[in-house]
Amino acid sequence: MAQDFVPAAHYGADGSSPNVTDRTAAGQERSTPRSFVGSIDQGTTSTRFFIFDERGVPVASHQLEFKQMHPHAGWHDHDPDELVSSVQTCIDRATEQFIARGHTVADIKATGITNQRETTVLWDSETGKPLCNAIVWPDTRTSSIVRELREREGADELKRICGLPLSTYPSSVKLVWLLRNNDQVRQAYDQGRLTFGTVDSWLLFNLNGGKEANIHVTDVTNASRTMFLNLDNLDYDHRLLGFFELDRAKIKLPTVVPSSDPEAFGAIASGPLRGVRIAGCLGDQSAALVGHGAFEPGLAKNTYGTGCFLLYNVGDKPVISQHGLLATVAYSLGRGQQPVYALEGSIASAGSVIQFLKRNLNFIQRSSQISDLASTVEDNGGVVFVTAFSGLFAPYWIDNARGTIYGITQYTEKGHIARAALEATCFQTKAILDAMEKDSGRKLQQLAVDGGMSNSDLCMQIQADLINIPVDRPQMRETTALGAAMAAGHAVGIWEDQDALQQLVQVDRTNFKPAMPEDRRQQMFRKWEKAVAMATGWTDSSDVSNAGSSLG
């Protein structure tokens, strides 16, 4: 399904943007050339391309969904070639809009990329063609490998080096699984033809023209999700590679570069944007942090997408969590600036739960109707929905929990279950924030939000009530795409410094303030924690599906 952008209200009825003018000495107005920046947003279920003006306002975009493959329980595949073609189609269609609205392609000075993280793509260095389907980040076929690796000598040291404990989540275990189970991958590795990348590397390789240009790079935020990168020096670590029994002579790993760079990512080789520099690249959650302007330590954002991801800026030194969180690179804006790190809490199932209620149970026809359904009741009616479809991620990391609904009686209606589904993400967000407070030693004062579920006023009010701090939602919620555009525009000088980037953050924001009594808040959270404990242990190693995330 394709979807185009509807221009903001202050744009003309035809979608054209107002001219920027200045005045000559004689007091007459003259047109000033405008600069635009593109942004590729390659997500888990769809690809989008935006074109932003120099104020950070989107003037054109196109969205295209692509095929989700689930060949076995717990498996999740993408076709690497379809990812590339979806990007190319989105660029073509959005650029057509851009031109139709009176703009000139020559005014697009750069483009950025943001992408689903951890998803693993392998291709043949001689042909430039993929060797297999991409394994997508929530895939859990690696559960047995994770259990095996947790018993291997050195497993306890991994988190200290790379910030990520062993789980089904990072790219490393996906690569190990493919080496063990795919003959083409194994043969390419043995012959030194195997090229490894996350989605950003794969897109950059293809957008630059494939094997002819042979651009094989990744930015620090994506590299930090592989379990191959040392967080201190931001380079591949021989101890990490050795733990996963990888020989650097047999596998081509992408060169690690800053998230903002005018040269490292190359340029688009074909299509309507041929020759436009690719100047920024960040994993999607890091891009959202940048898109919120969270440049100071202590600022945080939560993205309510397919999953839910909360990032907390901890400054220029990594903080290794002691309370179930991940340490990661937040961003590196180049120009000699220090990289910035974050604590991250990940929720496996957020927006995907709404899709489940729509597609599997037929509760609603459109995802946007979930708030209306949940609003048909005053509260959850005693229902608690533990949305552990792939186990529970941070801060619990319970691999053998499964989706479970408690408290159903003859009084229960669809609205109660819908409300409990919204509350499930909000409860997990509270648990993550509690862990972040323990790790950082400070209490968050406000939570910036974006993503599909943030469109629900009801959900955001529930969130504010449960975490007891204000929830801040921007009017322009495409913060992930904006963050990638900001990195690219910064690299080519459209926005020179962080002050200029900060000014792009929308000032028109909605603030949801907590209004729930403290005793009610504590009572609800205790019941949630009880339900989590009861959902634990549903699966074990004898289950065929092995469809759980595992973290030590």
XYZ file of C-alpha atoms in Angstrom, residues 379-385 404-409 411-413 416-421 423 427 527:
25
model
C -11.029 1.686 32.725
C -9.604 -1.761 31.951
C -12.308 -3.534 33.944
C -9.653 -5.553 35.786
C -8.102 -6.866 32.545
C -4.302 -6.967 32.168
C -2.787 -7.857 28.788
C -1.461 -13.588 28.091
C -4.695 -11.828 29.076
C -5.699 -11.940 32.749
C -8.833 -10.853 34.552
C -11.455 -11.728 31.928
C -14.976 -12.116 33.305
C -18.304 -8.298 32.294
C -15.324 -7.972 29.917
C -15.898 -6.186 26.596
C -11.479 -3.422 28.120
C -9.050 -5.549 26.128
C -8.259 -2.630 23.792
C -7.531 -0.396 26.766
C -5.389 -3.099 28.387
C -3.412 -3.376 25.124
C -1.739 0.118 28.926
C 3.432 -0.211 31.883
C -1.165 -5.806 39.194
